[in-house]
Structure formats: structure tokens, C-alpha cells
Coordinates of C-alpha atoms in Angstrom, one line a residue:
M1 CA 143.8 161.7 234.2
Y2 CA 143.4 162.4 230.5
P3 CA 146.2 161.3 228.1
L4 CA 148.5 164.0 226.9
H5 CA 147.2 163.8 223.3
V6 CA 143.6 164.4 224.5
L7 CA 144.6 167.5 226.4
L8 CA 146.5 168.9 223.4
G9 CA 143.5 168.2 221.2
L10 CA 141.2 170.1 223.6
L11 CA 143.5 173.1 223.7
L12 CA 143.7 173.2 219.9
L13 CA 139.9 173.1 219.6
A14 CA 139.5 175.9 222.2
S15 CA 142.0 178.0 220.3
L16 CA 140.1 177.6 217.1
Q17 CA 136.8 178.6 218.7
A18 CA 138.1 181.5 220.7
P19 CA 137.1 185.0 219.3
T20 CA 139.6 187.2 217.7
P21 CA 140.9 189.7 220.3
A22 CA 139.9 193.3 219.5
A23 CA 142.1 196.3 219.6
G24 CA 141.8 198.4 222.8
A25 CA 139.8 201.6 222.7
T26 CA 142.8 203.7 223.6
T27 CA 145.6 202.1 221.7
N28 CA 147.1 203.4 218.5
T29 CA 148.3 200.0 217.2
L30 CA 146.6 197.1 215.6
A31 CA 148.8 194.0 215.8
A32 CA 148.6 190.7 213.9
G33 CA 145.9 188.5 215.5
Q34 CA 143.8 191.5 216.5
A35 CA 140.7 192.9 214.8
L36 CA 138.9 196.2 214.6
A37 CA 135.1 196.0 214.4
I38 CA 132.2 198.5 214.2
G39 CA 132.4 200.6 217.3
D40 CA 136.1 200.1 217.9
K41 CA 138.8 202.6 217.0
L42 CA 142.5 203.4 217.2
V43 CA 143.5 206.7 218.7
S44 CA 146.8 208.4 218.1
S45 CA 149.0 208.9 221.1
N46 CA 148.3 212.7 221.2
G47 CA 144.5 212.0 221.0
K48 CA 144.2 214.2 217.9
F49 CA 143.2 211.5 215.4
A50 CA 141.1 208.4 215.4
L51 CA 140.6 205.5 213.0
G52 CA 137.6 203.3 212.7
F53 CA 134.4 202.5 210.7
F54 CA 131.9 205.3 210.1
Q55 CA 128.8 206.3 208.3
P56 CA 129.1 209.7 206.4
T57 CA 126.6 212.2 207.7
A58 CA 125.8 215.7 206.4
A59 CA 124.0 218.5 208.1
V60 CA 121.7 219.9 205.4
T61 CA 118.8 222.3 205.5
S62 CA 115.7 220.1 205.4
K63 CA 112.7 219.0 207.4
S64 CA 114.4 215.7 208.2
G65 CA 117.5 217.3 209.6
N66 CA 120.8 215.5 209.0
T67 CA 121.3 213.1 206.1
T68 CA 123.2 209.9 206.7
S69 CA 124.6 207.4 204.2
S70 CA 123.5 203.8 204.5
S71 CA 127.0 202.6 203.7
W72 CA 130.0 202.2 206.0
Y73 CA 133.7 203.2 205.4
L74 CA 137.0 202.8 207.2
G75 CA 138.6 206.2 207.8
I76 CA 140.7 208.6 209.9
W77 CA 139.1 211.7 211.4
F78 CA 139.8 214.5 213.9
N79 CA 139.1 213.0 217.3
N80 CA 138.5 216.0 219.6
I81 CA 136.2 218.4 217.8
P82 CA 132.4 218.4 217.5
V83 CA 132.3 218.6 213.7
F84 CA 133.0 215.1 212.3
T85 CA 135.7 215.7 209.7
T86 CA 137.4 212.8 207.9
V87 CA 141.0 213.2 206.5
W88 CA 141.4 209.8 204.9
V89 CA 139.1 207.0 203.6
A90 CA 140.3 203.5 202.7
N91 CA 137.5 201.9 200.8
R92 CA 136.2 204.9 198.8
E93 CA 134.8 202.8 196.0
Q94 CA 134.0 199.7 198.0
P95 CA 131.3 200.7 200.6
I96 CA 130.4 198.3 203.3
T97 CA 126.8 197.2 203.4
D98 CA 126.9 194.6 206.1
P99 CA 129.0 196.1 209.0
K100 CA 128.3 193.5 211.6
L101 CA 130.3 190.9 209.6
T102 CA 133.1 193.2 208.7
Q103 CA 136.5 193.6 210.5
L104 CA 139.8 195.4 209.9
K105 CA 142.8 193.1 210.6
I106 CA 146.3 192.0 209.5
S107 CA 145.9 189.3 206.9
S108 CA 148.1 186.2 206.8
D109 CA 150.3 187.7 204.1
G110 CA 151.0 190.8 206.2
N111 CA 148.6 193.2 204.5
L112 CA 146.2 195.4 206.3
A113 CA 142.7 194.4 205.1
I114 CA 139.0 195.0 205.5
V115 CA 137.5 191.5 205.6
S116 CA 133.8 190.6 205.2
H117 CA 133.0 187.3 207.0
A118 CA 129.8 186.9 205.0
S119 CA 129.5 183.7 203.0
P120 CA 131.7 183.5 201.1
E121 CA 134.4 185.4 203.0
S122 CA 135.9 188.3 200.9
V123 CA 138.4 191.1 201.1
V124 CA 136.7 194.5 200.7
W125 CA 140.0 196.5 200.7
S126 CA 143.7 195.8 201.2
T127 CA 147.0 197.6 201.3
H128 CA 148.3 195.2 198.6
I129 CA 151.9 195.2 199.5
V130 CA 153.9 192.3 197.9
A131 CA 156.2 191.2 200.7
N132 CA 155.0 188.4 202.9
R133 CA 155.9 189.6 206.4
T134 CA 156.4 186.4 208.4
T135 CA 159.3 185.3 210.6
G136 CA 161.1 182.0 210.2
A137 CA 158.8 180.5 212.7
G138 CA 155.8 181.5 210.6
T139 CA 154.6 184.3 212.9
N140 CA 153.1 187.4 211.3
T141 CA 154.8 190.5 212.8
T142 CA 153.2 193.2 210.8
S143 CA 151.4 196.0 212.7
A144 CA 149.3 199.1 211.8
V145 CA 150.0 202.2 213.8
L146 CA 148.1 205.5 213.8
L147 CA 150.7 208.2 214.2
D148 CA 150.3 211.6 215.9
T149 CA 150.4 213.2 212.4
G150 CA 147.2 211.4 211.3
N151 CA 149.2 209.0 209.1
L152 CA 148.3 205.3 209.3
A153 CA 151.5 203.4 208.8
L154 CA 152.0 199.6 208.3
V155 CA 155.3 198.6 209.8
G156 CA 157.2 195.3 209.9
S157 CA 156.9 195.0 213.7
P158 CA 155.7 197.2 216.6
S159 CA 159.4 198.1 217.3
S160 CA 160.4 198.5 213.6
N161 CA 161.1 201.9 211.9
V162 CA 160.6 200.4 208.5
T163 CA 157.4 201.6 206.9
L164 CA 155.9 199.1 204.4
W165 CA 152.9 201.3 203.5
Q166 CA 151.4 204.6 204.7
S167 CA 148.1 206.5 204.1
F168 CA 150.0 209.7 203.4
D169 CA 151.1 208.1 200.1
Y170 CA 147.4 207.5 199.1
P171 CA 145.6 210.7 199.9
T172 CA 141.8 211.1 199.4
D173 CA 141.0 214.8 199.2
V174 CA 142.9 216.1 202.2
M175 CA 146.6 216.8 202.9
L176 CA 147.7 217.1 206.5
P177 CA 150.8 218.9 207.9
G178 CA 153.9 216.8 207.3
A179 CA 152.5 214.9 204.3
K180 CA 154.3 215.1 201.0
F181 CA 152.3 216.0 197.9
G182 CA 154.1 215.3 194.7
R183 CA 155.9 212.6 192.7
N184 CA 158.9 210.3 192.8
K185 CA 161.0 210.9 189.8
L186 CA 162.8 207.5 190.1
T187 CA 159.8 205.2 190.4
G188 CA 157.2 207.4 188.7
F189 CA 154.9 207.1 191.8
S190 CA 152.6 210.1 192.1
R191 CA 150.3 211.1 194.9
V192 CA 146.9 212.2 193.5
G193 CA 144.1 213.8 195.4
V194 CA 140.5 213.3 194.1
T195 CA 137.4 215.0 195.3
R196 CA 134.6 213.1 197.0
K197 CA 131.3 212.7 195.1
S198 CA 129.1 214.4 197.8
L199 CA 128.9 215.3 201.4
I200 CA 127.8 211.7 202.2
D201 CA 129.6 209.8 199.5
P202 CA 133.4 209.7 199.7
G203 CA 133.7 207.9 196.4
L204 CA 135.9 209.3 193.6
G205 CA 134.4 212.7 192.5
S206 CA 134.8 214.9 189.4
Y207 CA 138.1 216.7 190.1
S208 CA 141.7 215.7 190.8
V209 CA 145.0 217.4 191.7
E210 CA 148.5 216.1 191.1
I211 CA 152.0 217.2 190.2
D212 CA 153.2 215.9 186.8
T213 CA 156.3 216.7 184.8
S214 CA 154.7 220.1 183.9
G215 CA 153.7 221.2 187.3
V216 CA 150.6 221.4 189.6
V217 CA 147.6 220.4 187.6
L218 CA 143.9 220.8 188.5
K219 CA 141.6 219.0 186.1
H220 CA 138.1 217.7 185.6
R221 CA 138.4 213.9 185.4
N222 CA 135.7 212.8 182.8
P223 CA 136.0 214.4 180.3
S224 CA 139.6 215.3 181.1
V225 CA 139.7 219.2 181.1
V226 CA 142.6 221.1 182.8
Y227 CA 141.2 224.3 184.3
W228 CA 144.2 225.4 186.5
H229 CA 147.9 224.9 186.1
W230 CA 151.1 226.1 187.9
L231 CA 154.3 225.4 186.1
S232 CA 157.1 223.5 187.9
G233 CA 160.7 224.8 188.1
G234 CA 161.9 228.2 187.0
A235 CA 160.8 231.6 188.2
S236 CA 157.1 230.7 188.7
T237 CA 157.8 228.0 191.3
L238 CA 160.3 230.2 193.1
K239 CA 157.7 232.9 193.4
L240 CA 154.9 230.6 194.6
I241 CA 156.3 229.8 198.1
P242 CA 157.0 233.5 199.0
I243 CA 153.5 234.4 197.8
L244 CA 152.0 231.7 200.0
K245 CA 154.0 232.7 203.0
T246 CA 153.0 236.4 202.5
M247 CA 149.3 235.4 202.3
L248 CA 149.6 233.2 205.4
Q249 CA 151.4 235.9 207.4
S250 CA 148.9 238.6 206.5
N251 CA 146.0 236.6 208.0
P252 CA 145.8 236.7 211.8
R253 CA 144.4 233.1 211.9
T254 CA 147.5 231.7 210.1
K255 CA 150.2 234.1 211.1
G256 CA 153.2 232.1 212.4
L257 CA 151.1 228.9 212.2
I258 CA 151.9 227.4 208.8
D259 CA 155.2 227.0 207.0
P260 CA 155.0 225.8 203.4
T261 CA 158.0 224.3 201.6
Y262 CA 158.8 223.1 198.0
V263 CA 161.4 220.4 197.2
N264 CA 162.6 219.6 193.7
D265 CA 165.7 217.4 193.4
D266 CA 166.9 214.5 191.4
A267 CA 164.8 212.0 193.3
E268 CA 161.5 213.7 193.9
E269 CA 159.4 216.8 193.6
Y270 CA 156.8 217.7 196.2
Y271 CA 155.0 220.4 198.2
M272 CA 154.6 220.1 202.0
Y273 CA 153.7 222.3 204.9
T274 CA 154.3 222.0 208.6
S275 CA 152.4 223.4 211.6
Q276 CA 154.3 225.5 214.1
D277 CA 151.6 224.9 216.8
N278 CA 150.9 221.3 217.6
S279 CA 147.6 222.1 219.3
S280 CA 146.2 223.8 216.2
L281 CA 144.1 221.9 213.6
T282 CA 144.6 222.6 209.9
F283 CA 144.3 220.8 206.6
V284 CA 144.4 221.5 202.9
S285 CA 141.5 220.0 200.9
L286 CA 140.4 219.6 197.3
D287 CA 136.8 220.7 197.7
I288 CA 133.8 219.0 195.9
S289 CA 133.6 222.1 193.7
G290 CA 137.2 221.7 192.4
Q291 CA 138.9 224.4 194.5
I292 CA 142.0 223.8 196.7
K293 CA 141.3 225.3 200.2
M294 CA 143.3 226.0 203.3
N295 CA 141.2 225.2 206.4
V296 CA 141.9 226.2 210.0
W297 CA 139.8 225.2 213.0
S298 CA 138.4 228.1 215.0
Q299 CA 138.0 227.2 218.6
A300 CA 135.9 230.3 219.2
E301 CA 133.5 229.6 216.4
Q302 CA 133.7 225.8 216.8
S303 CA 133.9 225.5 213.0
W304 CA 136.3 225.2 210.1
Q305 CA 137.3 228.5 208.5
A306 CA 138.5 228.5 204.8
I307 CA 141.5 230.9 204.7
F308 CA 142.0 231.0 201.0
A309 CA 141.0 229.1 197.8
Q310 CA 142.7 228.4 194.5
P311 CA 141.3 229.1 191.9
A312 CA 139.9 232.2 193.6
D313 CA 136.8 232.2 191.4
P314 CA 134.5 229.2 192.3
C315 CA 133.2 229.2 188.7
T316 CA 136.6 228.5 187.2
P317 CA 136.5 224.6 187.5
Y318 CA 135.0 223.0 184.5
A319 CA 131.3 222.1 184.8
T320 CA 131.3 223.0 188.5
C321 CA 127.5 223.5 188.5
G322 CA 126.6 220.7 186.0
P323 CA 124.8 220.9 182.7
F324 CA 122.3 223.7 181.8
T325 CA 123.4 226.0 184.7
T326 CA 124.9 229.4 185.1
C327 CA 127.6 230.2 187.7
D328 CA 127.9 233.6 189.5
G329 CA 131.0 233.7 191.7
T330 CA 130.2 236.9 193.5
S331 CA 128.1 235.4 196.3
P332 CA 126.8 232.0 197.3
P333 CA 124.9 230.0 196.2
F334 CA 127.0 230.3 193.1
C335 CA 125.0 227.9 190.9
D336 CA 121.6 228.4 189.3
C337 CA 119.5 226.7 186.6
M338 CA 119.1 228.4 183.2
E339 CA 115.8 229.9 182.2
S340 CA 113.0 227.3 182.1
F341 CA 115.2 224.6 183.6
S342 CA 114.9 223.0 187.1
Q343 CA 117.3 221.1 189.3
K344 CA 117.5 217.5 188.2
S345 CA 117.9 216.3 191.8
P346 CA 117.4 218.9 194.5
Q347 CA 118.5 216.3 197.1
D348 CA 121.9 215.9 195.4
W349 CA 122.2 219.7 195.2
T350 CA 121.8 220.0 199.0
L351 CA 124.7 217.5 199.3
D352 CA 126.9 219.6 197.0
D353 CA 126.6 217.0 194.2
R354 CA 125.6 219.1 191.2
T355 CA 126.9 216.7 188.5
G356 CA 123.3 216.1 187.4
G357 CA 122.8 219.9 186.9
C358 CA 119.4 221.0 185.6
T359 CA 116.8 219.6 183.2
R360 CA 114.2 221.2 180.9
N361 CA 110.8 222.0 182.2
T362 CA 109.3 221.5 178.7
R363 CA 110.7 219.3 175.9
L364 CA 111.7 221.0 172.7
H365 CA 109.3 220.7 169.7
C366 CA 111.3 219.5 166.8
T367 CA 110.6 216.9 164.2
T368 CA 112.6 215.6 161.2
S369 CA 111.2 214.2 158.0
S370 CA 113.6 211.6 156.6
E371 CA 111.7 211.5 153.3
K372 CA 111.8 215.2 152.6
N373 CA 115.0 215.7 154.5
T374 CA 113.5 218.7 156.4
T375 CA 113.3 219.8 160.0
S376 CA 110.2 221.5 161.5
S377 CA 110.4 223.3 164.9
T378 CA 108.4 225.9 166.8
D379 CA 111.1 226.5 169.4
V380 CA 112.4 229.9 170.3
F381 CA 115.6 231.4 171.7
H382 CA 116.2 233.2 174.9
P383 CA 119.3 235.4 175.2
I384 CA 121.6 235.1 178.2
A385 CA 123.8 238.2 178.2
H386 CA 127.3 238.9 179.6
V387 CA 128.4 235.2 180.1
T388 CA 131.3 233.0 179.1
L389 CA 130.3 230.8 176.2
P390 CA 130.0 227.0 176.9
Y391 CA 132.8 224.5 176.1
N392 CA 133.1 222.8 172.7
P393 CA 131.5 225.2 170.3
Q394 CA 130.9 224.2 166.7
S395 CA 131.5 226.8 164.0
I396 CA 129.0 227.2 161.2
D397 CA 130.4 228.5 158.0
G398 CA 128.2 230.4 155.6
A399 CA 126.0 232.0 158.3
A400 CA 126.3 235.6 157.1
N401 CA 124.1 237.1 159.9
Q402 CA 122.4 236.3 163.2
S403 CA 119.2 235.2 161.5
K404 CA 121.1 232.6 159.4
C405 CA 122.9 231.4 162.5
E406 CA 119.6 231.0 164.4
E407 CA 118.2 229.1 161.4
A408 CA 121.2 226.8 161.3
C409 CA 120.6 225.9 165.0
L410 CA 116.8 225.3 164.4
N411 CA 117.5 223.0 161.5
S412 CA 119.1 220.5 163.9
C413 CA 117.0 219.0 166.7
S414 CA 120.1 218.3 168.8
C415 CA 121.2 222.0 168.7
T416 CA 120.6 223.6 172.1
A417 CA 122.1 227.1 171.8
Y418 CA 123.9 229.4 169.4
S419 CA 126.0 232.6 169.6
Y420 CA 126.7 235.2 166.9
N421 CA 129.6 237.5 167.5
S422 CA 131.9 239.4 165.1
S423 CA 130.4 237.7 162.1
R424 CA 131.1 234.3 163.6
C425 CA 128.4 231.7 164.2
S426 CA 128.9 229.1 166.9
V427 CA 126.4 226.4 167.9
W428 CA 126.3 223.8 170.7
Y429 CA 124.8 220.3 170.6
G430 CA 123.6 218.5 173.7
E431 CA 124.4 219.7 177.2
L432 CA 125.8 223.1 178.0
F433 CA 128.6 223.4 180.6
S434 CA 130.5 226.3 182.2
V435 CA 128.3 229.2 181.4
N436 CA 129.6 231.8 183.9
K437 CA 128.2 235.2 184.5
N438 CA 130.3 238.4 184.2
D439 CA 131.3 239.3 187.8
G440 CA 133.6 242.2 186.8
I441 CA 136.5 240.6 188.7
D442 CA 137.7 237.4 187.1
N443 CA 135.2 237.2 184.4
N444 CA 134.5 240.2 182.1
S445 CA 132.9 238.5 179.2
E446 CA 130.3 240.4 177.1
D447 CA 129.2 237.5 175.0
V448 CA 125.5 236.6 174.6
L449 CA 124.3 233.0 174.5
Y450 CA 121.0 232.2 172.8
L451 CA 119.4 229.3 174.6
R452 CA 116.9 227.2 172.8
L453 CA 113.5 226.8 174.6
A454 CA 110.1 225.4 173.8
A455 CA 107.7 228.1 172.7
S456 CA 105.6 227.7 175.8
D457 CA 108.6 228.4 178.0
S458 CA 109.5 231.7 176.3
P459 CA 109.8 234.4 179.0
S460 CA 108.1 237.0 176.8
L461 CA 105.1 234.7 176.3
R462 CA 104.9 234.1 180.0
R463 CA 105.0 237.8 180.6
N464 CA 102.0 238.4 178.3
K465 CA 100.2 235.6 180.0
G466 CA 101.2 237.1 183.3
K467 CA 99.7 240.5 182.2
S468 CA 96.4 238.9 181.4
S469 CA 96.6 236.9 184.6
I470 CA 97.3 240.1 186.6
G471 CA 94.2 241.7 185.0
V472 CA 92.1 238.8 186.0
V473 CA 93.6 238.8 189.5
I474 CA 92.9 242.6 189.9
A475 CA 89.3 242.2 188.7
A476 CA 88.8 239.2 191.0
S477 CA 90.3 241.2 193.9
I478 CA 88.0 244.2 193.2
M479 CA 85.0 241.9 193.2
G480 CA 86.2 240.1 196.3
V481 CA 86.6 243.4 198.1
G482 CA 83.2 244.5 197.0
L483 CA 81.7 241.2 198.2
L484 CA 83.5 241.6 201.5
I485 CA 82.1 245.1 202.0
L486 CA 78.6 243.8 201.2
M487 CA 79.1 241.0 203.7
L488 CA 80.3 243.5 206.4
L489 CA 77.3 245.7 205.8
F490 CA 75.0 242.7 205.9
M491 CA 76.6 241.6 209.2
I492 CA 76.2 245.1 210.6
W493 CA 72.6 245.1 209.4
R494 CA 72.1 241.7 211.1
K495 CA 73.2 243.2 214.4
K496 CA 70.5 245.8 214.2
I497 CA 67.2 244.5 215.6
R498 CA 64.4 245.4 213.3
W499 CA 60.9 245.1 214.9
C500 CA 57.8 245.9 212.8
G501 CA 55.9 248.0 215.3
T502 CA 56.6 249.3 218.8
P503 CA 57.0 247.5 222.1
S504 CA 53.5 248.3 223.2
Y505 CA 51.5 249.3 220.2
D506 CA 50.2 247.7 217.0
S507 CA 53.1 246.6 214.8
Q508 CA 51.1 246.7 211.5
G509 CA 51.9 250.3 211.0
G510 CA 55.6 249.8 210.7
F511 CA 56.5 253.1 212.1
G512 CA 60.2 252.5 212.4
C513 CA 63.2 250.3 213.2
V514 CA 64.5 249.3 216.6
F515 CA 68.2 249.1 217.4
K516 CA 70.0 247.4 220.2
G517 CA 72.3 249.6 222.2
A518 CA 73.8 250.2 225.6
L519 CA 74.0 253.1 228.1
S520 CA 77.2 254.3 229.7
D521 CA 76.4 252.1 232.8
S522 CA 76.2 249.0 230.4
T523 CA 72.4 248.9 230.6
T524 CA 71.1 247.3 227.5
I525 CA 68.4 249.4 225.7
A526 CA 66.2 249.3 222.6
V527 CA 66.2 252.5 220.5
K528 CA 63.4 252.9 218.1
R529 CA 63.9 255.3 215.2
L530 CA 60.6 256.6 213.9
D531 CA 60.3 256.8 210.1
G532 CA 58.1 259.1 208.0
A533 CA 57.6 262.8 208.8
R534 CA 53.9 262.8 209.6
Q535 CA 53.3 259.3 210.9
G536 CA 56.6 259.4 212.8
E537 CA 55.7 262.6 214.6
K538 CA 52.3 261.3 215.5
Q539 CA 53.7 258.0 216.9
F540 CA 56.4 259.9 218.8
R541 CA 53.9 262.1 220.6
A542 CA 51.6 259.2 221.4
E543 CA 54.4 257.1 222.8
V544 CA 55.9 259.9 224.9
S545 CA 52.5 261.0 226.2
S546 CA 51.3 257.6 227.2
L547 CA 54.2 255.3 228.1
G548 CA 56.2 258.1 229.6
L549 CA 53.6 258.3 232.3
I550 CA 52.9 254.5 232.8
Q551 CA 54.7 252.5 235.4
H552 CA 53.6 248.9 235.3
I553 CA 55.3 245.5 235.9
N554 CA 54.1 244.1 232.6
L555 CA 54.6 247.1 230.3
V556 CA 57.8 248.0 228.6
K557 CA 59.4 251.0 230.3
L558 CA 60.1 254.2 228.2
I559 CA 63.5 255.3 229.5
G560 CA 63.8 258.4 227.4
F561 CA 63.5 260.1 224.0
C562 CA 65.3 262.4 221.6
C563 CA 63.9 265.1 219.3
E564 CA 66.2 266.9 216.9
G565 CA 65.1 268.4 213.6
D566 CA 63.1 265.7 211.8
K567 CA 64.8 262.9 213.8
R568 CA 62.8 261.1 216.5
L569 CA 64.2 258.4 218.8
L570 CA 62.5 256.5 221.6
V571 CA 64.6 254.6 224.2
Y572 CA 63.1 251.6 225.9
E573 CA 64.3 248.9 228.2
H574 CA 65.5 245.9 226.2
M575 CA 63.5 242.6 226.1
S576 CA 66.1 240.0 225.1
N577 CA 63.6 237.4 223.9
G578 CA 61.8 239.7 221.5
S579 CA 58.1 239.8 220.8
L580 CA 55.6 237.1 221.5
D581 CA 54.4 236.8 217.8
A582 CA 57.9 235.8 216.8
H583 CA 57.8 232.7 219.0
L584 CA 54.2 231.9 217.8
F585 CA 54.6 232.3 214.1
Q586 CA 58.3 232.3 213.0
G587 CA 59.7 228.8 212.5
N588 CA 63.3 229.8 213.3
A589 CA 62.5 231.3 216.7
A590 CA 63.8 229.6 219.8
A591 CA 61.2 227.4 221.6
L592 CA 60.0 228.6 225.0
N593 CA 60.0 226.2 227.9
W594 CA 56.6 225.3 229.5
N595 CA 57.0 227.6 232.5
A596 CA 57.5 230.6 230.2
R597 CA 54.5 229.5 228.1
L598 CA 52.2 229.2 231.1
W599 CA 53.4 232.6 232.5
D600 CA 52.9 234.3 229.1
G601 CA 49.5 232.7 228.6
S602 CA 48.4 233.9 232.0
I603 CA 49.5 237.5 231.3
C604 CA 47.8 237.5 227.9
R605 CA 44.6 236.1 229.3
K606 CA 44.4 238.7 231.9
G607 CA 45.3 241.5 229.5
L608 CA 42.6 240.4 227.0
Q609 CA 39.7 240.1 229.6
P610 CA 37.2 242.9 228.7
S611 CA 36.1 243.4 232.3
S612 CA 39.5 242.9 233.8
D613 CA 41.3 245.8 235.3
Y614 CA 44.6 244.0 235.3
I615 CA 46.4 246.4 233.1
Q616 CA 44.4 249.4 234.4
R617 CA 45.3 248.6 238.0
N618 CA 47.9 251.0 239.4
C619 CA 48.1 253.0 236.1
R620 CA 48.0 256.8 236.5
V621 CA 46.4 257.2 233.1
P622 CA 44.0 255.0 231.1
C623 CA 45.9 252.3 229.1
P624 CA 44.6 250.9 225.9
R625 CA 44.3 247.1 225.6
V626 CA 46.3 245.7 222.7
A627 CA 45.7 242.2 221.5
W628 CA 48.4 241.8 218.8
G629 CA 51.1 239.3 219.5
S630 CA 53.7 241.8 218.5
S631 CA 52.6 244.0 221.3
Y632 CA 53.8 241.6 223.9
Y633 CA 57.5 241.2 224.6
I634 CA 59.2 238.5 226.6
E635 CA 62.0 239.3 229.0
S636 CA 64.9 237.0 229.8

């Protein structure tokens, strides 16, 4: 039997080498000593929400189908719907690149942390609470619980009601029912929502929403530009909740479903809404475009339905389409590039990331001479009418008319546009943002922006080139049609069989052309049209009077004839292999096999014998002997 100290040593070694127990697939709690790895998840007790590691995926219109990020994140999502929808992301700015070595667990100091076990071991993300949650015996009692509301709470112990940290206090771009959105007046803590960068990048995007001392503020983050504001307190706030309730009650999809509230006391100020139907799925989001939207899940459509948006005009957020773009809020897609500009990154645009905007097709032609202190440019200006003018205009004093204003812009190589209105000259340097078209609803601007372009990109120049190009295309089309007609005529002519001579007479006279045809019973025939008034008539009479009476196995049979006016036609049985002279003298004729050659030679020999009665035999009238190769025809 082993000594006691040896057994204790073996037990200690086994405990050090034992793997960390994983959280169960159906549990909603992660306790100290447990770990959540890739493929594991916590599920709320009602089954509505799940927490785990995920890769963002977006369904975009492309040949490759869905687009998936290469990075991993820890997040919470709706668990029982086919459309993967996250409501909270932990490590927005710290994506995981090596998921196999990454776990979520309660650290030794009581924090919930994403830990990478790569060498060296590092903390990817943590709740960063200060208190060290250990008992007197040194046991960590902290637990993470995914509640039925979708809130991830860090509690002192599984049985404790004390919340040390919760995801509802650190929203991403979504607010769920029961979550407070506002600020603590005593501590100064404020809950801020920030848009994601794109459909597959949950990192910090361009827009944010928060409640500060002045009220609800929507703004562009960098540069900081406030584009929508709702004042706190007073009559405006008292009106907001009734307006929201009226809007929600008027829509059948939200009637009796959502109840918004507003609280403003000495301790805190916040907005919150609750759901009257626990089986329904709703959330409020700050969209990538900078709009606040109320979303409701449609079981019938199996998709999210946006009930309303604020601001109502999607073009209101600053730079929502990126630089050198125009925005038209009447119908999607709202964003488009300016004249002679193209999307800087079409792939980013498909993922709703338009921060790169558009870029010039052709660089401006502008040079500056430092010695002479002069600027030379061949650039032109293209008017964009009925738009809001871009942000940050610079006024030019002394420009008495539009020509002077245009000249002032051309004299600076960094000037990209100008506007002249009511004797006021404004110019813009660098990128142009928030050029929104007049939609007759929220935007009624009648201003005209003159966009600077390279001369080769001028629309009027392209139209002139287009006219000449159209002329060339028309001429080429006419020539093409003419050639096509000639080719068709040639093909029709090729289908006609032209034999110089007749099936049984000397071909040197060239009395007409022979055409291939068919009778109503599908019998293939050869129809000879006789040319020339005098010679044709003579040939016609000779053929009808002789071949019409002859019945011989080796002579072409005259089936019939036609005589109408000066037209003369003779109808023969068709010989598919043509005349013998074609096979003897034409290089492109098909070669005859030896049986055909011997048979043809035998027939010709008999027909050429002066004393032979081969042709004469069984003929009712005398038959002339013809020795020309074109007089002999070969059947199939």
C-alpha cells in the first residue's frame, strides 16, 4: 500500500491535468471553474436567447452567396429563429483569430473573461469589475447567468440577487425590452449605443446615440456632427411618449404589443419599453446608416419588419453614403456616386459599409507653378441641381458673379466644387459629404452644386463622342445588314444546283440552270429552266419530243414540263451524285468507290461502242449517242 503523501501527490497531479469542465449545452449559467469554448453555448431558461462564439455572416447578392467574416466574437443572439440576429457583442474591437485556443470563463479575480491560451496566455476581453469575489476559504463564487430578457448578468453567486455587471449597461447597437437606455445623474454613467461597421464587422461604426444633459443625441462620431436631437424635460419630452404610443397603436403589428416609458428623476434619466407578449420578438436598433429603427419579427414572413425609423429620411445622418455621393431618400438604394465617380469598394457597399464612398474615374488636371505663383487647369464643372450643399463650405469674398466664383475654384488644385447663389460664392476643398437630392418631402432644396471634373469626364463631351459613336454604329449596322443579306442570297444561290447543260445532252451550250426541288409526295426532282428565247425554245422542243418518249434504265427520266409565256421548265428525276464529268475533272468532288467506277465505266463503254445497240435496245425512237462526261449522271 502506498504511503498517504504519495496518494495525495497523485491526486494533486491528476487535478492539475484534468480538463476544465465545459458548461452544459442547455444551461443558462457559467460558474467558476467552467469554460465555454467554440461550439458551446448558454441558453436562457425560456429558450429565447443564446450566448456563445460566432462568426458574422451576411447574405449578400453575389455569385459566391453568403459572406462570412474570418474573425470570431462572443455574443448573444435570438435562439429560435432562422435569421441569425445578434443583440449584444462583447469583444467588438478585439476579434478572435485563433478560436481553438479561446475560452470564456470566470477568472481568478471574479471577472468574466475571454482568455486566449496561445503562448503567451492573454485576456482578449473582460468585464473589468474591481471587486475580488472570493470567499474566506479562497473559493471563487462568481457566476454568469443568461436571463430570459437576453441580459447577461454577472452575480456574486448562483443564488445571489446582487448584480455585479450586466450586458444591458453596455449595449452595442441594440436595445431589448426591459433594458434602460439613459444616464445615471449621480455617477455620470451613460449607456451609449454605437453602430457596427458593416454586416460582418460588429466593430465600432460611424454613428452613436446617447442621452446627455441636453436630451437624446444622434451624431456622427468622427468628425463629431450632431444630425438629430430631442430635448430632455419640458413639453417636448412629455409629447414624445404619447406620440410613440399613438404610432405603435396605429400599426397592427405593434398594437397592444409595446409599451414605451420615460423616467427622469433626481437619480437617473432613461427611456425603456416593455413587451406585452412574451412570445413576441422585438428590438430597437441603431442601424449602420445612422437611423433608430423599431424591429418586429414576422412569423408569417419569417423575417424582421422595420415598423418606423428616426430620422424618417435616411439621408439625414451626416455622410451616410460616404464622400462624393448623392443620397435620394425616396426609394432604395438611397446612395449613388456622383457623375464620373465609381464606388471605391463595391464589396464594402454590399455589406452596407459606405464609409469609403466613391472615387474619381479620372484625376483632375491641375498644376501649380511656384516660381510664377500661378495655377493652370483644363478641368470643367458639372452642375448637380436641386440638392443640399455639402458640409463645411468656404466663402469667397470678392467674387462678384458666377464666372469669378468658378475661376476662384479653378485657381486652387484642392478645390472640388463651388456654388453661387444670391451673390454669394461658396467653395469646397477635398471630399464632399451629404449632398442630398430634393425629394419634395423632407428636402426641398433648390441649390445647384458645380462639381469639378477632368475635361475628358465632362458629360457634354461624352455626349458629343456618343453622337459620333452612334453614327459609326449605325453605319456599321447598315453595312452588317447588307452583308447579311448578301450572305443569305449567296446561301440561297448555293442551294440551287447549277448544271451547265442538260441531263442527257451536250452541256457546252449552257441552255439553262437546274434547280433541286420536291413533289407533293416528297419525290426529289431536278427542274431545268431554259434560258434564251430562241435557243431555249429549241432545247425545250427537242427534250420533250425525245426524252418524253424514251423509257430506258440508264437514261434520265423526263417526268414533266411547263410552258407559260416565254418561261420553259423541264422536270427530271433527280440524280444525287451529279454528272460524271464533275467526278472526273473537279478537284473538290467526292471520290467514287471502285464498284461505282467499274459500273460507270462499263455503262460508258457500252454507250460509246459504234456498233452497239445498248442504248438503242428497247427504245421506241432512235436515241443519239452522247459522249460528253456531262451527259452522264450518277444516281445514289
